[in-house]
PDB file of C-alpha atoms in Angstrom:
ATOM      1  CA  MET A 166     -23.513  88.962  49.969  1.00  0.00           C
ATOM      2  CA  SER A 167     -20.875  87.678  47.553  1.00  0.00           C
ATOM      3  CA  GLU A 168     -18.369  90.108  46.080  1.00  0.00           C
ATOM      4  CA  PHE A 169     -18.907  91.538  42.594  1.00  0.00           C
ATOM      5  CA  LYS A 170     -16.211  90.528  40.130  1.00  0.00           C
ATOM      6  CA  SER A 171     -15.018  92.100  36.900  1.00  0.00           C
ATOM      7  CA  GLY A 172     -12.221  91.737  34.396  1.00  0.00           C
ATOM      8  CA  PHE A 173     -11.046  91.459  30.814  1.00  0.00           C
ATOM      9  CA  VAL A 174     -11.096  88.231  28.802  1.00  0.00           C
ATOM     10  CA  THR A 175      -9.175  88.023  25.531  1.00  0.00           C
ATOM     11  CA  VAL A 176     -10.334  85.523  22.902  1.00  0.00           C
ATOM     12  CA  VAL A 177      -7.624  84.360  20.489  1.00  0.00           C
ATOM     13  CA  GLY A 178      -7.441  81.855  17.655  1.00  0.00           C
ATOM     14  CA  ARG A 179      -6.691  81.527  13.973  1.00  0.00           C
ATOM     15  CA  PRO A 180      -9.178  83.024  11.491  1.00  0.00           C
ATOM     16  CA  ASN A 181     -12.707  81.645  11.243  1.00  0.00           C
ATOM     17  CA  VAL A 182     -12.808  79.277  14.215  1.00  0.00           C
ATOM     18  CA  GLY A 183     -15.805  81.062  15.770  1.00  0.00           C
ATOM     19  CA  LYS A 184     -14.383  83.757  18.051  1.00  0.00           C
ATOM     20  CA  SER A 185     -16.970  86.365  17.118  1.00  0.00           C
ATOM     21  CA  THR A 186     -19.821  83.845  17.115  1.00  0.00           C
ATOM     22  CA  LEU A 187     -18.878  82.796  20.647  1.00  0.00           C
ATOM     23  CA  ILE A 188     -18.809  86.360  21.976  1.00  0.00           C
ATOM     24  CA  ASN A 189     -22.111  87.266  20.299  1.00  0.00           C
ATOM     25  CA  TYR A 190     -23.735  84.246  21.941  1.00  0.00           C
ATOM     26  CA  MET A 191     -22.338  85.049  25.380  1.00  0.00           C
ATOM     27  CA  VAL A 192     -23.252  88.735  25.244  1.00  0.00           C
ATOM     28  CA  GLY A 193     -26.687  87.962  23.827  1.00  0.00           C
ATOM     29  CA  GLU A 194     -26.444  90.589  21.093  1.00  0.00           C
ATOM     30  CA  LYS A 195     -24.833  90.821  17.670  1.00  0.00           C
ATOM     31  CA  VAL A 196     -21.856  93.099  18.298  1.00  0.00           C
ATOM     32  CA  MET A 197     -19.291  91.140  16.240  1.00  0.00           C
ATOM     33  CA  ILE A 198     -19.672  90.429  12.536  1.00  0.00           C
ATOM     34  CA  MET A 199     -19.306  86.899  11.229  1.00  0.00           C
ATOM     35  CA  SER A 200     -18.452  85.155   7.963  1.00  0.00           C
ATOM     36  CA  ASP A 201     -16.244  82.327   6.759  1.00  0.00           C
ATOM     37  CA  LYS A 202     -13.873  84.768   5.008  1.00  0.00           C
ATOM     38  CA  PRO A 203     -10.409  85.538   6.422  1.00  0.00           C
ATOM     39  CA  GLN A 204      -9.946  88.951   8.082  1.00  0.00           C
ATOM     40  CA  THR A 205     -13.631  89.241   9.009  1.00  0.00           C
ATOM     41  CA  THR A 206     -12.599  90.772  12.346  1.00  0.00           C
ATOM     42  CA  ARG A 207     -10.046  93.551  11.809  1.00  0.00           C
ATOM     43  CA  ASN A 208     -10.256  95.475  15.075  1.00  0.00           C
ATOM     44  CA  LYS A 209      -9.849  94.619  18.711  1.00  0.00           C
ATOM     45  CA  ILE A 210     -13.477  94.939  19.817  1.00  0.00           C
ATOM     46  CA  ARG A 211     -14.726  94.854  23.400  1.00  0.00           C
ATOM     47  CA  ALA A 212     -18.108  93.297  24.145  1.00  0.00           C
ATOM     48  CA  VAL A 213     -19.632  93.399  27.614  1.00  0.00           C
ATOM     49  CA  TYR A 214     -21.473  90.677  29.546  1.00  0.00           C
ATOM     50  CA  THR A 215     -23.066  91.704  32.849  1.00  0.00           C
ATOM     51  CA  ASP A 216     -25.082  89.787  35.431  1.00  0.00           C
ATOM     52  CA  LYS A 217     -25.630  90.096  39.189  1.00  0.00           C
ATOM     53  CA  GLU A 218     -22.310  88.418  39.998  1.00  0.00           C
ATOM     54  CA  ALA A 219     -19.862  89.856  37.488  1.00  0.00           C
ATOM     55  CA  GLN A 220     -19.083  92.033  34.520  1.00  0.00           C
ATOM     56  CA  ILE A 221     -16.963  90.330  31.861  1.00  0.00           C
ATOM     57  CA  VAL A 222     -15.394  92.455  29.135  1.00  0.00           C
ATOM     58  CA  PHE A 223     -14.609  90.199  26.172  1.00  0.00           C
ATOM     59  CA  ILE A 224     -11.925  91.323  23.734  1.00  0.00           C
ATOM     60  CA  ASP A 225     -12.354  89.830  20.269  1.00  0.00           C
ATOM     61  CA  THR A 226      -9.145  89.863  18.238  1.00  0.00           C
ATOM     62  CA  PRO A 227      -8.417  89.545  14.514  1.00  0.00           C
ATOM     63  CA  GLY A 228      -7.406  86.028  13.536  1.00  0.00           C
ATOM     64  CA  ILE A 229      -3.624  85.780  13.627  1.00  0.00           C
ATOM     65  CA  HIS A 230      -2.277  85.779  10.077  1.00  0.00           C
ATOM     66  CA  LYS A 231       0.558  87.137   7.985  1.00  0.00           C
ATOM     67  CA  GLY A 232      -0.112  90.234   5.893  1.00  0.00           C
ATOM     68  CA  ARG A 233       1.744  92.876   3.912  1.00  0.00           C
ATOM     69  CA  SER A 234      -0.296  96.067   4.275  1.00  0.00           C
ATOM     70  CA  LYS A 235      -0.706  98.788   6.897  1.00  0.00           C
ATOM     71  CA  LEU A 236      -4.103  97.262   7.638  1.00  0.00           C
ATOM     72  CA  SER A 237      -2.401  93.930   8.419  1.00  0.00           C
ATOM     73  CA  ASP A 238       0.120  95.731  10.633  1.00  0.00           C
ATOM     74  CA  PHE A 239      -2.760  97.401  12.464  1.00  0.00           C
ATOM     75  CA  MET A 240      -4.508  94.052  12.967  1.00  0.00           C
ATOM     76  CA  GLN A 241      -1.350  92.533  14.472  1.00  0.00           C
ATOM     77  CA  SER A 242      -0.956  95.506  16.829  1.00  0.00           C
ATOM     78  CA  GLU A 243      -4.568  94.992  17.950  1.00  0.00           C
ATOM     79  CA  ILE A 244      -3.756  91.377  18.837  1.00  0.00           C
ATOM     80  CA  ASP A 245      -0.621  92.360  20.753  1.00  0.00           C
ATOM     81  CA  GLY A 246      -2.544  95.020  22.673  1.00  0.00           C
ATOM     82  CA  ALA A 247      -5.293  92.585  23.615  1.00  0.00           C
ATOM     83  CA  LEU A 248      -2.744  90.132  25.006  1.00  0.00           C
ATOM     84  CA  GLU A 249      -1.394  92.835  27.326  1.00  0.00           C
ATOM     85  CA  GLU A 250      -4.648  93.844  29.023  1.00  0.00           C
ATOM     86  CA  MET A 251      -6.329  90.552  29.909  1.00  0.00           C
ATOM     87  CA  ASP A 252      -7.173  88.786  33.167  1.00  0.00           C
ATOM     88  CA  VAL A 253      -8.259  85.503  31.530  1.00  0.00           C
ATOM     89  CA  LEU A 254      -7.389  84.055  28.120  1.00  0.00           C
ATOM     90  CA  ILE A 255      -9.604  81.903  25.913  1.00  0.00           C
ATOM     91  CA  PHE A 256      -7.963  80.021  23.039  1.00  0.00           C
ATOM     92  CA  ILE A 257     -10.379  78.674  20.468  1.00  0.00           C
ATOM     93  CA  THR A 258      -9.961  76.179  17.629  1.00  0.00           C
ATOM     94  CA  ASP A 259     -12.461  73.830  15.975  1.00  0.00           C
ATOM     95  CA  GLU A 260     -13.244  70.159  15.449  1.00  0.00           C
ATOM     96  CA  LYS A 261     -12.625  70.233  11.700  1.00  0.00           C
ATOM     97  CA  ASN A 262      -8.862  69.787  11.544  1.00  0.00           C
ATOM     98  CA  LYS A 263      -5.917  68.872  13.722  1.00  0.00           C
ATOM     99  CA  LEU A 264      -3.877  71.714  15.194  1.00  0.00           C
ATOM    100  CA  GLY A 265      -2.081  73.630  12.465  1.00  0.00           C
ATOM    101  CA  PRO A 266       0.921  75.975  12.514  1.00  0.00           C
ATOM    102  CA  GLY A 267      -1.347  78.946  13.294  1.00  0.00           C
ATOM    103  CA  ASP A 268      -2.834  77.223  16.345  1.00  0.00           C
ATOM    104  CA  LYS A 269       0.558  76.137  17.644  1.00  0.00           C
ATOM    105  CA  TYR A 270       2.025  79.608  17.133  1.00  0.00           C
ATOM    106  CA  ILE A 271      -0.723  81.135  19.278  1.00  0.00           C
ATOM    107  CA  ILE A 272      -0.377  78.488  21.993  1.00  0.00           C
ATOM    108  CA  GLU A 273       3.370  79.020  22.260  1.00  0.00           C
ATOM    109  CA  LYS A 274       2.847  82.796  22.295  1.00  0.00           C
ATOM    110  CA  VAL A 275       0.630  82.569  25.400  1.00  0.00           C
ATOM    111  CA  ARG A 276       2.380  79.650  27.134  1.00  0.00           C
ATOM    112  CA  GLU A 277       4.378  81.736  29.626  1.00  0.00           C
ATOM    113  CA  MET A 278       1.604  84.195  30.445  1.00  0.00           C
ATOM    114  CA  ALA A 279       0.860  83.873  34.147  1.00  0.00           C
ATOM    115  CA  ILE A 280      -2.917  84.134  33.886  1.00  0.00           C
ATOM    116  CA  PRO A 281      -5.781  81.606  33.809  1.00  0.00           C
ATOM    117  CA  LYS A 282      -6.112  80.063  30.348  1.00  0.00           C
ATOM    118  CA  ILE A 283      -8.747  77.776  28.873  1.00  0.00           C
ATOM    119  CA  ALA A 284      -8.978  76.091  25.444  1.00  0.00           C
ATOM    120  CA  LEU A 285     -12.207  75.590  23.501  1.00  0.00           C
ATOM    121  CA  VAL A 286     -12.798  73.187  20.616  1.00  0.00           C
ATOM    122  CA  ASN A 287     -15.684  74.728  18.685  1.00  0.00           C
ATOM    123  CA  LYS A 288     -18.209  73.514  16.079  1.00  0.00           C
ATOM    124  CA  SER A 289     -19.135  70.291  17.859  1.00  0.00           C
ATOM    125  CA  ASP A 290     -22.556  70.687  16.220  1.00  0.00           C
ATOM    126  CA  LEU A 291     -21.031  70.477  12.731  1.00  0.00           C
ATOM    127  CA  TYR A 292     -18.265  67.885  12.939  1.00  0.00           C
ATOM    128  CA  LYS A 293     -17.627  64.532  14.542  1.00  0.00           C
ATOM    129  CA  GLU A 294     -15.687  64.761  17.804  1.00  0.00           C
ATOM    130  CA  ASN A 295     -11.989  65.056  17.039  1.00  0.00           C
ATOM    131  CA  GLU A 296     -10.334  63.495  20.086  1.00  0.00           C
ATOM    132  CA  ALA A 297      -6.877  64.002  18.581  1.00  0.00           C
ATOM    133  CA  VAL A 298      -7.289  67.793  18.794  1.00  0.00           C
ATOM    134  CA  GLU A 299      -8.304  67.701  22.452  1.00  0.00           C
ATOM    135  CA  GLU A 300      -5.507  65.279  23.369  1.00  0.00           C
ATOM    136  CA  GLU A 301      -2.892  67.359  21.551  1.00  0.00           C
ATOM    137  CA  ILE A 302      -3.979  70.519  23.371  1.00  0.00           C
ATOM    138  CA  ARG A 303      -3.931  68.755  26.745  1.00  0.00           C
ATOM    139  CA  ASP A 304      -0.476  67.298  26.049  1.00  0.00           C
ATOM    140  CA  MET A 305       0.910  70.816  25.544  1.00  0.00           C
ATOM    141  CA  ASN A 306       0.207  71.587  29.238  1.00  0.00           C
ATOM    142  CA  VAL A 307      -0.744  75.212  28.671  1.00  0.00           C
ATOM    143  CA  PHE A 308      -4.439  75.364  29.576  1.00  0.00           C
ATOM    144  CA  SER A 309      -6.368  74.656  32.770  1.00  0.00           C
ATOM    145  CA  ASP A 310      -9.044  72.806  30.824  1.00  0.00           C
ATOM    146  CA  VAL A 311     -10.170  71.907  27.305  1.00  0.00           C
ATOM    147  CA  ILE A 312     -13.908  72.139  26.589  1.00  0.00           C
ATOM    148  CA  ARG A 313     -15.838  71.067  23.501  1.00  0.00           C
ATOM    149  CA  ILE A 314     -18.433  73.692  22.614  1.00  0.00           C
ATOM    150  CA  SER A 315     -20.824  74.934  19.979  1.00  0.00           C
ATOM    151  CA  ALA A 316     -20.855  78.719  19.774  1.00  0.00           C
ATOM    152  CA  THR A 317     -23.958  78.403  17.593  1.00  0.00           C
ATOM    153  CA  THR A 318     -26.149  76.206  19.809  1.00  0.00           C
ATOM    154  CA  GLY A 319     -24.661  77.249  23.162  1.00  0.00           C
ATOM    155  CA  LYS A 320     -23.364  73.808  24.113  1.00  0.00           C
ATOM    156  CA  ASN A 321     -21.162  74.110  27.258  1.00  0.00           C
ATOM    157  CA  ILE A 322     -21.202  77.934  27.195  1.00  0.00           C
ATOM    158  CA  GLY A 323     -22.223  77.908  30.865  1.00  0.00           C
ATOM    159  CA  ARG A 324     -18.990  76.109  31.745  1.00  0.00           C
ATOM    160  CA  ILE A 325     -16.982  78.900  30.129  1.00  0.00           C
ATOM    161  CA  VAL A 326     -18.793  81.608  32.108  1.00  0.00           C
ATOM    162  CA  SER A 327     -18.247  79.644  35.330  1.00  0.00           C
ATOM    163  CA  PHE A 328     -14.516  79.277  34.614  1.00  0.00           C
ATOM    164  CA  ILE A 329     -14.172  82.992  33.934  1.00  0.00           C
ATOM    165  CA  LYS A 330     -16.028  84.017  37.097  1.00  0.00           C
ATOM    166  CA  GLU A 331     -13.964  81.654  39.234  1.00  0.00           C
ATOM    167  CA  ASN A 332     -10.780  83.299  37.956  1.00  0.00           C
ATOM    168  CA  LEU A 333     -11.752  86.975  38.148  1.00  0.00           C
ATOM    169  CA  ASN A 334     -10.951  89.187  41.110  1.00  0.00           C
ATOM    170  CA  GLU A 335     -13.311  91.502  42.950  1.00  0.00           C
ATOM    171  CA  GLY A 336     -13.694  94.640  40.880  1.00  0.00           C
ATOM    172  CA  PRO A 337     -15.937  97.497  39.755  1.00  0.00           C
ATOM    173  CA  GLN A 338     -18.660  97.525  37.149  1.00  0.00           C
ATOM    174  CA  TYR A 339     -16.835  99.322  34.339  1.00  0.00           C
ATOM    175  CA  PHE A 340     -19.850  99.819  32.078  1.00  0.00           C
ATOM    176  CA  PRO A 341     -23.641 100.265  32.550  1.00  0.00           C
ATOM    177  CA  GLU A 342     -25.692  97.051  32.658  1.00  0.00           C
ATOM    178  CA  ASP A 343     -27.166  97.603  29.190  1.00  0.00           C
ATOM    179  CA  TYR A 344     -23.779  98.378  27.614  1.00  0.00           C
ATOM    180  CA  MET A 345     -22.847  95.908  24.872  1.00  0.00           C
ATOM    181  CA  THR A 346     -19.733  97.237  23.118  1.00  0.00           C
ATOM    182  CA  ASP A 347     -17.128  99.985  23.352  1.00  0.00           C
ATOM    183  CA  ARG A 348     -17.436 100.861  19.661  1.00  0.00           C
ATOM    184  CA  PRO A 349     -19.456 103.882  18.498  1.00  0.00           C
ATOM    185  CA  GLU A 350     -22.751 103.314  16.727  1.00  0.00           C
ATOM    186  CA  TRP A 351     -21.423 104.336  13.301  1.00  0.00           C
ATOM    187  CA  PHE A 352     -18.636 101.773  13.547  1.00  0.00           C
ATOM    188  CA  VAL A 353     -21.050  98.932  14.348  1.00  0.00           C
ATOM    189  CA  ILE A 354     -23.221  99.980  11.392  1.00  0.00           C
ATOM    190  CA  SER A 355     -20.223  99.966   9.042  1.00  0.00           C
ATOM    191  CA  GLU A 356     -19.261  96.500  10.276  1.00  0.00           C
ATOM    192  CA  LEU A 357     -22.782  95.160   9.698  1.00  0.00           C
ATOM    193  CA  ILE A 358     -22.612  96.388   6.096  1.00  0.00           C
ATOM    194  CA  ARG A 359     -19.150  94.878   5.636  1.00  0.00           C
ATOM    195  CA  GLU A 360     -20.390  91.559   6.996  1.00  0.00           C
ATOM    196  CA  LYS A 361     -23.135  91.403   4.366  1.00  0.00           C
ATOM    197  CA  ALA A 362     -20.584  92.246   1.673  1.00  0.00           C
ATOM    198  CA  LEU A 363     -18.341  89.415   2.885  1.00  0.00           C
ATOM    199  CA  LEU A 364     -21.259  86.987   2.820  1.00  0.00           C
ATOM    200  CA  THR A 365     -22.482  88.064  -0.620  1.00  0.00           C
ATOM    201  CA  LEU A 366     -19.349  88.602  -2.700  1.00  0.00           C
ATOM    202  CA  GLU A 367     -16.879  86.340  -4.469  1.00  0.00           C
ATOM    203  CA  ASP A 368     -13.753  85.159  -2.635  1.00  0.00           C
ATOM    204  CA  GLU A 369     -11.337  87.470  -4.456  1.00  0.00           C
ATOM    205  CA  VAL A 370     -13.102  90.694  -3.407  1.00  0.00           C
ATOM    206  CA  PRO A 371     -13.688  90.780   0.398  1.00  0.00           C
ATOM    207  CA  HIS A 372     -10.063  91.268   1.513  1.00  0.00           C
ATOM    208  CA  GLY A 373     -10.034  94.613  -0.269  1.00  0.00           C
ATOM    209  CA  VAL A 374     -13.433  95.805   0.946  1.00  0.00           C
ATOM    210  CA  GLY A 375     -13.966  98.529   3.519  1.00  0.00           C
ATOM    211  CA  VAL A 376     -17.057 100.508   4.523  1.00  0.00           C
ATOM    212  CA  MET A 377     -17.138 104.239   5.245  1.00  0.00           C
ATOM    213  CA  ILE A 378     -20.157 105.861   6.897  1.00  0.00           C
ATOM    214  CA  GLU A 379     -20.668 109.267   5.294  1.00  0.00           C
ATOM    215  CA  LYS A 380     -23.635 110.401   7.385  1.00  0.00           C
ATOM    216  CA  ILE A 381     -26.307 109.167   9.805  1.00  0.00           C
ATOM    217  CA  GLU A 382     -29.332 111.456   9.878  1.00  0.00           C
ATOM    218  CA  GLU A 383     -32.677 111.265  11.682  1.00  0.00           C
ATOM    219  CA  ARG A 384     -35.662 112.489   9.670  1.00  0.00           C
ATOM    220  CA  LYS A 385     -37.738 115.200  11.312  1.00  0.00           C
ATOM    221  CA  ASN A 386     -41.240 114.142  12.384  1.00  0.00           C
ATOM    222  CA  LYS A 387     -40.638 110.600  11.116  1.00  0.00           C
ATOM    223  CA  ASN A 388     -39.570 107.386  12.806  1.00  0.00           C
ATOM    224  CA  MET A 389     -36.820 106.905  10.231  1.00  0.00           C
ATOM    225  CA  ILE A 390     -33.027 107.211  10.068  1.00  0.00           C
ATOM    226  CA  ASP A 391     -31.075 107.727   6.848  1.00  0.00           C
ATOM    227  CA  VAL A 392     -27.667 106.040   6.652  1.00  0.00           C
ATOM    228  CA  TYR A 393     -25.275 107.076   3.871  1.00  0.00           C
ATOM    229  CA  ALA A 394     -22.450 104.581   3.355  1.00  0.00           C
ATOM    230  CA  VAL A 395     -19.743 103.814   0.802  1.00  0.00           C
ATOM    231  CA  ILE A 396     -18.248 100.402   0.081  1.00  0.00           C
ATOM    232  CA  LEU A 397     -14.589 100.865  -0.845  1.00  0.00           C
ATOM    233  CA  CYS A 398     -12.787  98.451  -3.159  1.00  0.00           C
ATOM    234  CA  GLU A 399      -9.353  98.389  -4.789  1.00  0.00           C
ATOM    235  CA  ARG A 400     -10.110  97.661  -8.455  1.00  0.00           C
ATOM    236  CA  LYS A 401     -12.642  98.720 -11.082  1.00  0.00           C
ATOM    237  CA  SER A 402     -13.337  95.054 -11.785  1.00  0.00           C
ATOM    238  CA  HIS A 403     -14.222  94.599  -8.111  1.00  0.00           C
ATOM    239  CA  LYS A 404     -16.655  97.507  -8.300  1.00  0.00           C
ATOM    240  CA  GLY A 405     -18.545  95.689 -11.033  1.00  0.00           C
ATOM    241  CA  ILE A 406     -18.670  92.488  -8.987  1.00  0.00           C
ATOM    242  CA  ILE A 407     -19.928  94.340  -5.892  1.00  0.00           C
ATOM    243  CA  ILE A 408     -22.665  96.140  -7.843  1.00  0.00           C
ATOM    244  CA  GLY A 409     -23.662  93.018  -9.773  1.00  0.00           C
ATOM    245  CA  LYS A 410     -25.844  92.695 -12.857  1.00  0.00           C
ATOM    246  CA  GLY A 411     -28.445  95.427 -12.764  1.00  0.00           C
ATOM    247  CA  GLY A 412     -27.307  96.347  -9.260  1.00  0.00           C
ATOM    248  CA  SER A 413     -28.427  92.975  -7.883  1.00  0.00           C
ATOM    249  CA  LYS A 414     -25.450  92.303  -5.584  1.00  0.00           C
ATOM    250  CA  LEU A 415     -25.395  95.798  -4.077  1.00  0.00           C
ATOM    251  CA  SER A 416     -29.148  95.650  -3.552  1.00  0.00           C
ATOM    252  CA  SER A 417     -28.817  92.296  -1.777  1.00  0.00           C
ATOM    253  CA  ILE A 418     -26.042  93.624   0.489  1.00  0.00           C
ATOM    254  CA  GLY A 419     -28.153  96.673   1.339  1.00  0.00           C
ATOM    255  CA  LYS A 420     -31.339  94.741   2.109  1.00  0.00           C
ATOM    256  CA  LYS A 421     -29.551  92.278   4.408  1.00  0.00           C
ATOM    257  CA  ALA A 422     -27.603  95.027   6.181  1.00  0.00           C
ATOM    258  CA  ARG A 423     -30.700  97.175   6.675  1.00  0.00           C
ATOM    259  CA  ILE A 424     -32.425  94.419   8.653  1.00  0.00           C
ATOM    260  CA  ASP A 425     -29.562  94.232  11.167  1.00  0.00           C
ATOM    261  CA  ILE A 426     -29.161  98.018  11.342  1.00  0.00           C
ATOM    262  CA  GLU A 427     -32.872  98.437  12.107  1.00  0.00           C
ATOM    263  CA  ARG A 428     -32.545  95.857  14.865  1.00  0.00           C
ATOM    264  CA  LEU A 429     -29.541  97.747  16.252  1.00  0.00           C
ATOM    265  CA  LEU A 430     -31.171 101.194  16.148  1.00  0.00           C
ATOM    266  CA  GLY A 431     -34.716 100.117  16.999  1.00  0.00           C
ATOM    267  CA  THR A 432     -36.234 102.124  14.142  1.00  0.00           C
ATOM    268  CA  LYS A 433     -36.820 102.060  10.391  1.00  0.00           C
ATOM    269  CA  VAL A 434     -33.719 102.736   8.293  1.00  0.00           C
ATOM    270  CA  TYR A 435     -33.235 103.956   4.746  1.00  0.00           C
ATOM    271  CA  LEU A 436     -29.782 102.763   3.685  1.00  0.00           C
ATOM    272  CA  ASN A 437     -28.109 104.750   0.917  1.00  0.00           C
ATOM    273  CA  LEU A 438     -25.297 102.532  -0.345  1.00  0.00           C
ATOM    274  CA  TRP A 439     -22.847 103.020  -3.203  1.00  0.00           C
ATOM    275  CA  VAL A 440     -19.398 101.821  -4.303  1.00  0.00           C
ATOM    276  CA  LYS A 441     -16.111 103.681  -4.851  1.00  0.00           C
ATOM    277  CA  VAL A 442     -12.685 102.531  -6.059  1.00  0.00           C
ATOM    278  CA  ASN A 443      -9.664 103.526  -3.971  1.00  0.00           C
ATOM    279  CA  LYS A 444      -6.686 101.465  -5.066  1.00  0.00           C
ATOM    280  CA  ASP A 445      -4.463 101.803  -1.999  1.00  0.00           C
ATOM    281  CA  TRP A 446      -6.913 102.335   0.852  1.00  0.00           C
ATOM    282  CA  ARG A 447      -5.417  99.487   2.915  1.00  0.00           C
ATOM    283  CA  ASP A 448      -2.067 101.330   2.953  1.00  0.00           C
ATOM    284  CA  ASN A 449      -3.489 104.823   3.512  1.00  0.00           C
ATOM    285  CA  GLU A 450      -3.156 105.659   7.227  1.00  0.00           C
ATOM    286  CA  LYS A 451      -5.551 108.613   7.057  1.00  0.00           C
ATOM    287  CA  MET A 452      -8.246 106.542   5.399  1.00  0.00           C
ATOM    288  CA  LEU A 453      -7.722 103.618   7.774  1.00  0.00           C
ATOM    289  CA  LYS A 454      -8.381 105.965  10.702  1.00  0.00           C
ATOM    290  CA  GLU A 455     -11.508 107.325   9.015  1.00  0.00           C
ATOM    291  CA  LEU A 456     -12.737 103.761   8.580  1.00  0.00           C
ATOM    292  CA  GLY A 457     -12.265 103.102  12.300  1.00  0.00           C
ATOM    293  CA  TYR A 458      -9.042 101.101  12.165  1.00  0.00           C
ATOM    294  CA  LYS A 459      -7.414 102.813  15.119  1.00  0.00           C
ATOM    295  CA  SER A 460      -7.089 102.348  18.857  1.00  0.00           C
ATOM    296  CA  TRP A 461      -9.926 103.889  20.849  1.00  0.00           C
TER     297      TRP A 461
END
């Protein structure tokens, strides 16, 4: 009987190249939120893939960027922490553009790390093959291989899993087989709401949006859970945009989020959602911790 393997795989890349989409596909469950807005992922989140041969703990990191708030400092510390605890590293970019300064910064940051490293060029389903990107990555002599993938359709995902398994050592099963993420249920719910806000709102609002879960309550004698949540924003003008004319935007966010929350909890959900202004929440350490922006 072959030995059981386990280990930690960190996924790095600039914002919006498909890190969270890739991990969701590989785990088979939506544990990471996705949008085309910068700073969609703010925390270092672990997602768990388990089969008969191995348990792979994926660590999704915030896209590397420059910021000027305590939230940005927290996001950078999450990236640094993820780079310290990995057994295998996955670097991901996409077919759309040639390597930019952000890509090159990440590659140089991991160059000297003495662990197996692989590069992925994502979104092959959306864009024409960009051979220049692949050649440039290969010429940098950092990665064992460069693979073109689609994190949406699953193209070449099997090759990634095979590479990871080949480079993991024998180890224990850290989490139960049905375990998907290390984050508590309330945190995943807040992230699902934030995702729908990111997808619904104008470009100038999402960076300053956070979601606080006030209460999760199961109704007695009913197959129903009440979720009370607050969307935080930094300006009164943003509050108006989030609510929308006649409450249309907030209603849309709530309806979309409720569908995913019901799928997560396996029961009907009544989502109570409202909006509050808190000008400096991104620089308020106490509030950041309450929102889940802390190490677990």
